[in-house]
mmCIF file of C-alpha atoms and ligand atoms in Angstrom:
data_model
loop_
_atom_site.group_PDB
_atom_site.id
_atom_site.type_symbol
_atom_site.label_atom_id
_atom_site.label_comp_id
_atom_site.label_asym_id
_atom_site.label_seq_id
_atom_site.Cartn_x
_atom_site.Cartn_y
_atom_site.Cartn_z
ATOM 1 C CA UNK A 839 -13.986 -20.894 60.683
ATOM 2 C CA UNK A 840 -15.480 -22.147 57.394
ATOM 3 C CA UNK A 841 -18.511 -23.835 57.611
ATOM 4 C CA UNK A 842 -18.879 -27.841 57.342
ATOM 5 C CA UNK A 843 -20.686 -28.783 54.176
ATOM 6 C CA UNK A 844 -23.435 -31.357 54.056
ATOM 7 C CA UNK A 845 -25.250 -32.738 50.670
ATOM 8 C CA UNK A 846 -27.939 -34.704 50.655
ATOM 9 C CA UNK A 847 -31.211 -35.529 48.870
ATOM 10 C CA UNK A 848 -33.899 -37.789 47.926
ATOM 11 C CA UNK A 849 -35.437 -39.045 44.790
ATOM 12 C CA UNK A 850 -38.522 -37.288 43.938
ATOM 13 C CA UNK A 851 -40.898 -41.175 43.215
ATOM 14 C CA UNK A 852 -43.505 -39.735 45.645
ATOM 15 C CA UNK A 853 -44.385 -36.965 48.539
ATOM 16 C CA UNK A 854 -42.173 -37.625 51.275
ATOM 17 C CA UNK A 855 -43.380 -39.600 54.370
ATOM 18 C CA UNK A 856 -42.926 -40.071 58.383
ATOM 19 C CA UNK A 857 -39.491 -42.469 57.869
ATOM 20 C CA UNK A 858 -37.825 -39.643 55.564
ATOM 21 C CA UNK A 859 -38.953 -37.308 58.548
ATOM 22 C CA UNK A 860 -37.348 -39.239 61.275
ATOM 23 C CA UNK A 861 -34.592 -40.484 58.948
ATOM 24 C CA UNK A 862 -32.923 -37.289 58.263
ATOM 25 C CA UNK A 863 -35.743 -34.482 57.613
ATOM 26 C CA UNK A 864 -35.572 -33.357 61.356
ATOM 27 C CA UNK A 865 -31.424 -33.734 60.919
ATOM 28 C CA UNK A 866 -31.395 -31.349 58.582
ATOM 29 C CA UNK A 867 -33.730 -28.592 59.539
ATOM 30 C CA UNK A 868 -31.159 -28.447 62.420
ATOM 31 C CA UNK A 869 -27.933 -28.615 60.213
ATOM 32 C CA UNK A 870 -28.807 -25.753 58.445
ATOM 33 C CA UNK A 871 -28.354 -23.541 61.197
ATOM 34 C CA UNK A 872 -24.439 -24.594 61.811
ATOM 35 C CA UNK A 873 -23.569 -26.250 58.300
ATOM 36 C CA UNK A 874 -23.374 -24.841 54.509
ATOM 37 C CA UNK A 875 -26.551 -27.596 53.330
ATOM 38 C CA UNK A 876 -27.466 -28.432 49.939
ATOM 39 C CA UNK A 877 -30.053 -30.720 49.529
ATOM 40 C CA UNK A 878 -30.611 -32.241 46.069
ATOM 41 C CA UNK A 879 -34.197 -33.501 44.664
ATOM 42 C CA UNK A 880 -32.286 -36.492 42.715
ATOM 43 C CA UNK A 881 -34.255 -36.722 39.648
ATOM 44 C CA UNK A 882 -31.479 -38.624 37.627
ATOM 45 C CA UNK A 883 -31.101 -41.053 39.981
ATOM 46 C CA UNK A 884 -35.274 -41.435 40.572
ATOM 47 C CA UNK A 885 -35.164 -41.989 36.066
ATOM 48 C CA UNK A 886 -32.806 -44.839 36.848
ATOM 49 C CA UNK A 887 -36.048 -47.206 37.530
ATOM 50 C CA UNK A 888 -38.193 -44.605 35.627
ATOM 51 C CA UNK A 889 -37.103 -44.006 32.325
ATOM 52 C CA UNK A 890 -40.577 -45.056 31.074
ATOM 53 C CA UNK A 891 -42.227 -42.919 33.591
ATOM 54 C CA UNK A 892 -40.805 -39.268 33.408
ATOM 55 C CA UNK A 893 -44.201 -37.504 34.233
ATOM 56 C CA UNK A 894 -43.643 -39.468 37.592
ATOM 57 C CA UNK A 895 -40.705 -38.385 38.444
ATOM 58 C CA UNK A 896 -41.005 -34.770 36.900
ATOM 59 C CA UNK A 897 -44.246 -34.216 38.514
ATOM 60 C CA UNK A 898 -42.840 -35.209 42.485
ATOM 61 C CA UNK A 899 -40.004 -32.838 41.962
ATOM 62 C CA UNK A 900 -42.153 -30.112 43.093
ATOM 63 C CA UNK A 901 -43.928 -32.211 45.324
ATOM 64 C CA UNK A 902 -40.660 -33.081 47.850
ATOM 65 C CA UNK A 903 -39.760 -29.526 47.337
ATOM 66 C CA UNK A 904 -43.026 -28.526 48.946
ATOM 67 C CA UNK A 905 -42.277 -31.291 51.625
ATOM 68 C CA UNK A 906 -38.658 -29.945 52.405
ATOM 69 C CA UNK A 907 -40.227 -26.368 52.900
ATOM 70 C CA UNK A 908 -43.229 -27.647 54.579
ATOM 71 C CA UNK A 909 -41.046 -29.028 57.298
ATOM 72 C CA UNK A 910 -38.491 -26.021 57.784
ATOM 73 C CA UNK A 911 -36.114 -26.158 55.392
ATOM 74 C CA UNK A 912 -35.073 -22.765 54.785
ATOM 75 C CA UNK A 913 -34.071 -21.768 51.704
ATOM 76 C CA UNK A 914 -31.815 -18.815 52.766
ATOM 77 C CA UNK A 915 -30.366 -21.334 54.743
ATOM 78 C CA UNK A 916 -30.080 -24.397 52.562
ATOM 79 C CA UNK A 917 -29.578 -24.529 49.510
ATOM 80 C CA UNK A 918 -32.550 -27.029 47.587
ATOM 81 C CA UNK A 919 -31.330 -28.143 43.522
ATOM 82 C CA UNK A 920 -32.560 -30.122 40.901
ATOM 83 C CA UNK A 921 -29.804 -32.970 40.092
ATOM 84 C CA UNK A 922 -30.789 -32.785 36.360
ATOM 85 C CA UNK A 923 -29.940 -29.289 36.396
ATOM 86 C CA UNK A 924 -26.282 -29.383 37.697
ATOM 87 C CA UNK A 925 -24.961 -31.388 34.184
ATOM 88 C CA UNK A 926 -21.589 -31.444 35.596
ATOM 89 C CA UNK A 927 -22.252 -34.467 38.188
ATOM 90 C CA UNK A 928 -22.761 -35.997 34.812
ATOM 91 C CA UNK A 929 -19.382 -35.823 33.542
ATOM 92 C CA UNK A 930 -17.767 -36.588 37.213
ATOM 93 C CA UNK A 931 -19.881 -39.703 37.148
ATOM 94 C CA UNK A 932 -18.211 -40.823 33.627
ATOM 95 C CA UNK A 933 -14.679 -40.154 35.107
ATOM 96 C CA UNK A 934 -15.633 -42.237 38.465
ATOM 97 C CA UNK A 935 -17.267 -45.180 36.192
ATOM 98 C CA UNK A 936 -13.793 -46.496 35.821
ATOM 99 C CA UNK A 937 -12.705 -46.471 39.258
ATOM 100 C CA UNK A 938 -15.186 -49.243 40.282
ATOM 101 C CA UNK A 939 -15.594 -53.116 39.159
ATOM 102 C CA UNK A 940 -18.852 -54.492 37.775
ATOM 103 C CA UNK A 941 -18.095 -57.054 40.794
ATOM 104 C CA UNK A 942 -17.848 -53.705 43.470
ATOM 105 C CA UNK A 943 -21.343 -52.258 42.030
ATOM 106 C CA UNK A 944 -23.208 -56.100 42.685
ATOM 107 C CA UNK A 945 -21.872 -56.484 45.836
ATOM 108 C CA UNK A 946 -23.543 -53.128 46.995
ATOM 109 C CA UNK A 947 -25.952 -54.241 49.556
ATOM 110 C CA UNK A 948 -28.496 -51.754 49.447
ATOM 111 C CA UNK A 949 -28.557 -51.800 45.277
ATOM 112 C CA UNK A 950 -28.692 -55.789 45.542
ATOM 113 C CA UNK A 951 -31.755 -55.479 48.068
ATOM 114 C CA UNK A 952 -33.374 -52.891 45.457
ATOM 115 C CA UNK A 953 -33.324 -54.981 42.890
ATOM 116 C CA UNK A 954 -34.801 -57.773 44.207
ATOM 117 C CA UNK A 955 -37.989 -55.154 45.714
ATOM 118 C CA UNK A 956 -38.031 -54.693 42.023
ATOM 119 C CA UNK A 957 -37.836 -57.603 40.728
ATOM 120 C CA UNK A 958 -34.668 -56.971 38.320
ATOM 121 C CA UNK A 959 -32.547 -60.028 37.764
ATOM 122 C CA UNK A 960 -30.161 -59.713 34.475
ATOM 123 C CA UNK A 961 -32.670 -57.412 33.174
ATOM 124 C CA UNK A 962 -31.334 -54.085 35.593
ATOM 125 C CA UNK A 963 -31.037 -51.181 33.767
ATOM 126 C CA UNK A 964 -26.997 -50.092 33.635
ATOM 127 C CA UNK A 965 -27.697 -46.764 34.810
ATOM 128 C CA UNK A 966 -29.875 -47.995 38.377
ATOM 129 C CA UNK A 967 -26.803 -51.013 38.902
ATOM 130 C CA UNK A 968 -24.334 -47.715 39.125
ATOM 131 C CA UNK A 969 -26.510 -45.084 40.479
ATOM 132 C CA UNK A 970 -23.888 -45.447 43.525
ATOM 133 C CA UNK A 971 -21.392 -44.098 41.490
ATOM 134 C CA UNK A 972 -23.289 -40.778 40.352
ATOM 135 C CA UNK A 973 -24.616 -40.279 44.108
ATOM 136 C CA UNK A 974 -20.699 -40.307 44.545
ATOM 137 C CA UNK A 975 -20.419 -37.354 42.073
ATOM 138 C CA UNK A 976 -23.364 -35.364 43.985
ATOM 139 C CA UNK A 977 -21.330 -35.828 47.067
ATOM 140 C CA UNK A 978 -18.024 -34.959 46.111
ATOM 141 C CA UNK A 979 -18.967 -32.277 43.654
ATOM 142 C CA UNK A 980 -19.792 -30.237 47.022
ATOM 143 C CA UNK A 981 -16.881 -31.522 49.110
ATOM 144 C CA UNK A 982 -19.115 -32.514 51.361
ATOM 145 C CA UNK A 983 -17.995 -33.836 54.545
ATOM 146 C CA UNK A 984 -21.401 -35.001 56.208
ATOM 147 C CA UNK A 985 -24.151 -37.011 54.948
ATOM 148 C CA UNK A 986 -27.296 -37.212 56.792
ATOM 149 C CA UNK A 987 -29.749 -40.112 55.715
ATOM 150 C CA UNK A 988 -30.887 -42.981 56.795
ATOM 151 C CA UNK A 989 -29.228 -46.405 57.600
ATOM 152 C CA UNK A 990 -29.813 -48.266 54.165
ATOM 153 C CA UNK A 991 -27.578 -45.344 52.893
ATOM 154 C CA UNK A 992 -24.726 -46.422 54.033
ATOM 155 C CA UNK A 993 -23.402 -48.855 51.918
ATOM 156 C CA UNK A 994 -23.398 -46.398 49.279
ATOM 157 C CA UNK A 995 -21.753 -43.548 51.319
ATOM 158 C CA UNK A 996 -19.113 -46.298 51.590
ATOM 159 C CA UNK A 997 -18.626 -47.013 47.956
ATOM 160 C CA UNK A 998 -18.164 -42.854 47.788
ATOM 161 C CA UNK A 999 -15.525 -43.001 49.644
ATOM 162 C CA UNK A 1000 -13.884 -46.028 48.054
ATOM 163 C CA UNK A 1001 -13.601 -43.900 44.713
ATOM 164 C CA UNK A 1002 -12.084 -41.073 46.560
ATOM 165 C CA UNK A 1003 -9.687 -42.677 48.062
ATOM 166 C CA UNK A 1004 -8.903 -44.181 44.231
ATOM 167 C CA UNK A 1005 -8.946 -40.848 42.752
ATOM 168 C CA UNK A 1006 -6.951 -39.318 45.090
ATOM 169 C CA UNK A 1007 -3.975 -41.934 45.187
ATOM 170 C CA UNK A 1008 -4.409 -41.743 41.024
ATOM 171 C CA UNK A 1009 -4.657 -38.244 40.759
ATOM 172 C CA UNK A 1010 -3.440 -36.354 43.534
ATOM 173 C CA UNK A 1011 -5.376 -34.872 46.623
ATOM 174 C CA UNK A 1012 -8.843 -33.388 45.443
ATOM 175 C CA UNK A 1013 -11.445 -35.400 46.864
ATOM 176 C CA UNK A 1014 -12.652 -35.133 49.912
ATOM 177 C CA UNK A 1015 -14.463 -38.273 52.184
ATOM 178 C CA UNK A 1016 -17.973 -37.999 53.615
ATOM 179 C CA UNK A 1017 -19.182 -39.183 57.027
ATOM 180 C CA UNK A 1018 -23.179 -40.324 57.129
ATOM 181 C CA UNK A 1019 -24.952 -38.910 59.279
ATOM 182 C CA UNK A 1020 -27.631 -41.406 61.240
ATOM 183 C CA UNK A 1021 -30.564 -40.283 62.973
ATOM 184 C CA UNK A 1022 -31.329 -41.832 66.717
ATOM 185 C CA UNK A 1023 -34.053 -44.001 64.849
ATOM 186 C CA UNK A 1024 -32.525 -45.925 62.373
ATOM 187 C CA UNK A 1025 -35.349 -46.783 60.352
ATOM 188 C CA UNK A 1026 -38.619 -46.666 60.697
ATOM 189 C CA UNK A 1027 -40.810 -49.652 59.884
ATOM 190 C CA UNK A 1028 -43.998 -49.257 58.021
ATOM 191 C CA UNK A 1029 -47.674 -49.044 59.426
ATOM 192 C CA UNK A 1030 -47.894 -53.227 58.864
ATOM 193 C CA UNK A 1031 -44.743 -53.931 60.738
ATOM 194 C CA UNK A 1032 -42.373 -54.818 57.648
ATOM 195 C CA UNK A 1033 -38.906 -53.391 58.112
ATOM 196 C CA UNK A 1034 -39.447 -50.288 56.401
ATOM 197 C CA UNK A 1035 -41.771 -47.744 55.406
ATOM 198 C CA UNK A 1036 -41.785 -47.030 51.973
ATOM 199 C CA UNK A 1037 -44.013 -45.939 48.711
ATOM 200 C CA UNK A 1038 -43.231 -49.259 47.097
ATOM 201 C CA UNK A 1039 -44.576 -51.200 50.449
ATOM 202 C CA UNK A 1040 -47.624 -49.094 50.911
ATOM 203 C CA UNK A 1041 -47.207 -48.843 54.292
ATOM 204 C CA UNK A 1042 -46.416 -45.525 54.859
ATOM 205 C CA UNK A 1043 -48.422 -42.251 56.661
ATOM 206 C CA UNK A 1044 -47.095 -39.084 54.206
ATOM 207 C CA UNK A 1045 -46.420 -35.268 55.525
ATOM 208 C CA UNK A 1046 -48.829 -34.326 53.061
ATOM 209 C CA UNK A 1047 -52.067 -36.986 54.423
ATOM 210 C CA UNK A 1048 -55.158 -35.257 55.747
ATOM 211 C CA UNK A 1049 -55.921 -35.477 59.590
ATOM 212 C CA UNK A 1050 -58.733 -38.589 58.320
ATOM 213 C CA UNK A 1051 -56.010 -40.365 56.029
ATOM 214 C CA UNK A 1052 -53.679 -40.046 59.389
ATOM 215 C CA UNK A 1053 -56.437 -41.582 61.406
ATOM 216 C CA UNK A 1054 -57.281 -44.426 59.381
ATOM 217 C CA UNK A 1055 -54.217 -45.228 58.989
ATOM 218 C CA UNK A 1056 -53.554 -45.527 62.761
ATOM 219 C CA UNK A 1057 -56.434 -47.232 63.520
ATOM 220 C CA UNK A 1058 -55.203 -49.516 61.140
ATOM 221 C CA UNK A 1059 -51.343 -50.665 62.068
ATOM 222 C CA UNK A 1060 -49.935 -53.871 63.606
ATOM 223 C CA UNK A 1061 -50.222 -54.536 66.770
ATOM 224 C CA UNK A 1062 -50.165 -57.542 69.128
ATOM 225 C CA UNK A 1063 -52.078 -59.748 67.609
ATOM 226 C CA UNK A 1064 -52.758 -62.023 70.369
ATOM 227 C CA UNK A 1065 -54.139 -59.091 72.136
ATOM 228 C CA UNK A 1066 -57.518 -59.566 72.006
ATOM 229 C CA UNK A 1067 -59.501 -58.632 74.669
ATOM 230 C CA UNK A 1068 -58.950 -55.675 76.895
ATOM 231 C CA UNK A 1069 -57.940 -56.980 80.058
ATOM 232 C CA UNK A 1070 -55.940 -59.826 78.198
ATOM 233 C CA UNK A 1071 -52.072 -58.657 78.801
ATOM 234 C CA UNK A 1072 -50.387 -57.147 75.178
ATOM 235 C CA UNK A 1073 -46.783 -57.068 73.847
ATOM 236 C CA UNK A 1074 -45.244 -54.232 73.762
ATOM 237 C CA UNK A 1075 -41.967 -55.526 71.630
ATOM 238 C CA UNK A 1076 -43.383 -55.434 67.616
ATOM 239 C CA UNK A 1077 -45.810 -53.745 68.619
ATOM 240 C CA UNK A 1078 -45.912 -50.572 66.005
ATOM 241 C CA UNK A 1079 -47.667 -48.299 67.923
ATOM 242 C CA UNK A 1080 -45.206 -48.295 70.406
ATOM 243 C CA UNK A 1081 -42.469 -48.736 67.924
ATOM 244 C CA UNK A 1082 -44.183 -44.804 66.589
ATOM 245 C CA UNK A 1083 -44.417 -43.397 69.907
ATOM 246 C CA UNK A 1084 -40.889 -44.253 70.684
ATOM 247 C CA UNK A 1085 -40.264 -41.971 67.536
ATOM 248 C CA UNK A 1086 -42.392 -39.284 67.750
ATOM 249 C CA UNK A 1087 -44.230 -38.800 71.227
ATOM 250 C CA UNK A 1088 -41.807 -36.020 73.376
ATOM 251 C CA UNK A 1089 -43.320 -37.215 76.645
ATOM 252 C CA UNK A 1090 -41.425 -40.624 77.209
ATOM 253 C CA UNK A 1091 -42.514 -41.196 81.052
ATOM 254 C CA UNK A 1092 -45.809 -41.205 79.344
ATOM 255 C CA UNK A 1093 -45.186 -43.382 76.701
ATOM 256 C CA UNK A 1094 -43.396 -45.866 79.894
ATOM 257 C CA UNK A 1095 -46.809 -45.466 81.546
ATOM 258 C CA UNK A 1096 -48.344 -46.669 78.701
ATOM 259 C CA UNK A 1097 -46.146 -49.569 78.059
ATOM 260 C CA UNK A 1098 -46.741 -50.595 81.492
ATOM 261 C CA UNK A 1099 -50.309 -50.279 81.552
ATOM 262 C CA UNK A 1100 -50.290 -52.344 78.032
ATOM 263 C CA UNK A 1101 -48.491 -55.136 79.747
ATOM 264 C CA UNK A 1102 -50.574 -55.630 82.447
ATOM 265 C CA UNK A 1103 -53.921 -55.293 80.556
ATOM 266 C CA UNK A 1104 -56.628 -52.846 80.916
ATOM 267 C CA UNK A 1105 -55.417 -51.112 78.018
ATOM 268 C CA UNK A 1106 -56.965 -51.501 74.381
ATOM 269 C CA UNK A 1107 -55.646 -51.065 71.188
ATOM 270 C CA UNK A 1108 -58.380 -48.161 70.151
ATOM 271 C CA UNK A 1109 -57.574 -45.922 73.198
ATOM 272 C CA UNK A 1110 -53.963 -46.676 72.373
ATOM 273 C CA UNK A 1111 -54.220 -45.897 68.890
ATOM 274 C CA UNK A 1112 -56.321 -42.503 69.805
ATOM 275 C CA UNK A 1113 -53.235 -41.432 71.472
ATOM 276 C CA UNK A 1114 -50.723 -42.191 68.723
ATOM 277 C CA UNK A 1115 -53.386 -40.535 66.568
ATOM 278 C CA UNK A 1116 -53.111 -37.190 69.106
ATOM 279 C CA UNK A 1117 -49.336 -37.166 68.791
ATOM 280 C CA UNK A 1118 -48.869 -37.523 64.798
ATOM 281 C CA UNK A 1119 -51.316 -34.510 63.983
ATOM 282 C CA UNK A 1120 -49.671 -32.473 66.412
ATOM 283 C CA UNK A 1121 -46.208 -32.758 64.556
ATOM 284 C CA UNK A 1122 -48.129 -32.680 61.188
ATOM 285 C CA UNK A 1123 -51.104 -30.604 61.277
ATOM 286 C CA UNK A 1124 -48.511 -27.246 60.736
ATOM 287 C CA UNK A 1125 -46.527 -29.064 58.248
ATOM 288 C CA UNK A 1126 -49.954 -29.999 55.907
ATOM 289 C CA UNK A 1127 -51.053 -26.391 56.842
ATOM 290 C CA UNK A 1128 -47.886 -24.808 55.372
ATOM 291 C CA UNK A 1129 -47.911 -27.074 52.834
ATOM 292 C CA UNK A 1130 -51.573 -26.010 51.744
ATOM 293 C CA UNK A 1131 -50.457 -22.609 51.816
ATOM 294 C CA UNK A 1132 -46.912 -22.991 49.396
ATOM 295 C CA UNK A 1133 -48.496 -24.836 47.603
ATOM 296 C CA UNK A 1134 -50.772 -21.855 46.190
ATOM 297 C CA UNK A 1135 -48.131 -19.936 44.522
ATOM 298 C CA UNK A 1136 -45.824 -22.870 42.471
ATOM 299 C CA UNK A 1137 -43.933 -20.252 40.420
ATOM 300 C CA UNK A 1138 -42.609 -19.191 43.729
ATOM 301 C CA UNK A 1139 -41.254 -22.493 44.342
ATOM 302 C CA UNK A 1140 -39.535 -22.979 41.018
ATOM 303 C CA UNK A 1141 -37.946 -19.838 41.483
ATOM 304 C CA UNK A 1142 -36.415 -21.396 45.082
ATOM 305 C CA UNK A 1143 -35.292 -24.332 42.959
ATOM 306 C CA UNK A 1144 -33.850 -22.241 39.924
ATOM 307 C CA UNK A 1145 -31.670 -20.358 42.451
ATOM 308 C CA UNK A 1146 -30.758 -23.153 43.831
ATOM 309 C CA UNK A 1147 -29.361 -24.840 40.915
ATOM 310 C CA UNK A 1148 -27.427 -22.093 39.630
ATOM 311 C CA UNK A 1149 -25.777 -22.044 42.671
ATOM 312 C CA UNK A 1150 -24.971 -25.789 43.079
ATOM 313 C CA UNK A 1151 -24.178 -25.690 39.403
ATOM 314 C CA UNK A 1152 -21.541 -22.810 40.021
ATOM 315 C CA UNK A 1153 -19.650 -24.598 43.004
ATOM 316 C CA UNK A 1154 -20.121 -28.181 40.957
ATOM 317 C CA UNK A 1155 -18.072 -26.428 38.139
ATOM 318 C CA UNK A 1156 -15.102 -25.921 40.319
ATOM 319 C CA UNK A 1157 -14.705 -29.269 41.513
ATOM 320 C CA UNK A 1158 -15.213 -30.437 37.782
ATOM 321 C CA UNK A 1159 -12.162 -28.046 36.676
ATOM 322 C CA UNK A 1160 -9.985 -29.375 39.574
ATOM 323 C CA UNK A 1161 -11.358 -32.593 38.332
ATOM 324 C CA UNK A 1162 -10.055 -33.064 34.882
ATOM 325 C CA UNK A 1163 -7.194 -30.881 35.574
ATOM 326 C CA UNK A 1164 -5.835 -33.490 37.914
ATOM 327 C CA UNK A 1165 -6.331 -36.253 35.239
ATOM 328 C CA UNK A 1166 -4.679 -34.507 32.739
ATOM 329 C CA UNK A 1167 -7.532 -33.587 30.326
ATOM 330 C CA UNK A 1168 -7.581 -30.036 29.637
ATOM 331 C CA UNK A 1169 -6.852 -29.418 25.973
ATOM 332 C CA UNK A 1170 -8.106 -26.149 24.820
HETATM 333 N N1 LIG B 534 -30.073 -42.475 47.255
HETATM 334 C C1 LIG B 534 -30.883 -41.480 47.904
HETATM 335 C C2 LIG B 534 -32.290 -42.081 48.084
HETATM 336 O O1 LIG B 534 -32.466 -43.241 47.987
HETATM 337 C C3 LIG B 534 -30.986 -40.196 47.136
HETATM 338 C C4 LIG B 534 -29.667 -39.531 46.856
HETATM 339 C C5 LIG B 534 -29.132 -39.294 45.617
HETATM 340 C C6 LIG B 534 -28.740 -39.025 47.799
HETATM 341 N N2 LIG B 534 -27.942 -38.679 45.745
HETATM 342 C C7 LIG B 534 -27.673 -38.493 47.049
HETATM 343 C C8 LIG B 534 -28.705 -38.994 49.196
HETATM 344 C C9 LIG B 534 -26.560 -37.945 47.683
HETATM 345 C C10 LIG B 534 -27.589 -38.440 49.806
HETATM 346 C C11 LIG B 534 -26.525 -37.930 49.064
HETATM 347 O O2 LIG B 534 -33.249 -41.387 48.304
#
């Protein structure tokens, strides 16, 4: 039996942290052993709030490569791309421009609560307001059928499958719908308790932070702030450690043990946060390690990328023929 396909990706703005990890990271080191994966370092879509800043976004492309290998992502496996370098999502963006509304892309929820982060009113560039619409091209250039990100993706897995559903009843059957793919934490909030960790927020603990970064960080996230002595009772709900060992700590009778012990007082934040501590350099200390270690020979990691893109470029192609075959626009 053929092989499921699954495309995903991330925009390289930074190194990669613990809520792309938990997200869909961990989903797809798994995937790769039972699907056909190609995961895409979206540098298009990264320019769309960056065009002044190319060294930014040019410089983390090698950066979340080193992250996706760092973590298990095998590149016999999966296959890793540049979007830039696979021109052809280009030209299926421009034919699936005209199969939304200007009132479709602003009611996107996850592209309206972007642009106020960033503080866009009337002033959005065009290309950001319809990056849904070229994420729809790196989706359906692959036929993809699963999606695995996180849950602020999903508006704009929906809109995908809005335009193939109005390509296909245009044009005949060539499209194909995706499915997200959600991880068993939905999102993970940052170190100060806001709803999400992210670059923008700095709140976030990286793959890539040292074992003292890690620490300080710890010692430094919300808590229960009425918890102030020892023996006073704390709160577990809000409480981020516990929200983080919920996440990442395997032994959950423990973390119960813990929650109890929290409850009834006795417990203090420090010996608390010394455990939480424990757990995250377990899971990262080989990741940083390997990390170190690719990160010595970069040549070998363009190379993984080159391959990559010819490849994605190759299979994009097809899809492109089908593409403006179906609408009638072959002429030579
Ligand atoms: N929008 C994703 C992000 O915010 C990145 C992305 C671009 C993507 N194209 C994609 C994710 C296609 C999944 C599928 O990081």
């Amino acid at each position: 039996m053929e092989k499921e396909i699954v495309l995903t990706g991330d925009r390289p703005t930074g190194c990669l942290h613990l809520g792309h990890y938990i997200g869909s990271l961990k989903n797809r080191v798994k995937l790769q052993n039972t699907h056909e994966q190609f995961i895409m370092i979206a540098d298009w879509q990264a320019l769309t709030d960056n065009a002044e800043n190319p060294d930014k976004v040019k410089n983390n492309v090698i950066e979340v490569a080193l992250d996706y290998l760092a973590v298990g992502i095998n590149p016999q496996l999966s296959t890793i791309f540049i979007q830039s370098q696979v021109t052809e999502l280009a030209e299926l963006t421009m034919y699936y421009l005209n199969l939304v509304t200007m009132a479709r892309l602003g009611r996107n929820p996850t592209v309206k609560d972007e642009m106020r982060q960033k503080g866009y009113e009337s002033d959005v560039p065009a290309g950001f307001y319809m990056y849904p619409v070229s994420q729809a091209a790196d989706i359906t250039a692959f036929k993809a059928a699963l999606v695995p990100v996180g849950e602020d993706q999903l508006p704009v897995i929906e809109q995908t499958n809005e335009i193939v559903r109005k390509f296909n009843s245009l044009y005949g059957n060539i499209l194909v719908e995706a499915k997200a793919l959600l991880s068993e934490t939905k999102r993970l909030p940052g170190l100060d308790g806001k709803a999400k960790m992210s670059k923008s927020l700095n709140n976030a603990i990286y793959l890539s932070d040292s074992s003292d970064s890690l620490k300080q960080k710890v010692m430094s996230m919300y808590t229960d702030p009425n918890h102030l002595r020892i023996n006073d009772p704390g709160q577990v709900e809000g409480n981020m450690v516990f929200t983080y060992l919920d996440a990442f700590d395997a032994d959950q009778n423990k973390v119960n043990e813990l929650k109890a012990h929290y409850s009834r007082g006795g417990l203090g934040d420090v010996a608390l946060k010394k455990h939480l501590f424990e757990v995250l350099d377990n899971l990262l200390t080989p990741i940083r390690n390997k990390r170190l270690e690719l990160a010595k020979d970069k040549n070998e990691i363009y190379k993984i990328l080159y391959d990559g893109s010819i490849k994605a470029k190759n299979i994009a192609a097809k899809t492109l023929n089908k593409v403006r075959e179906a609408i009638g626009i072959k002429y030579l």
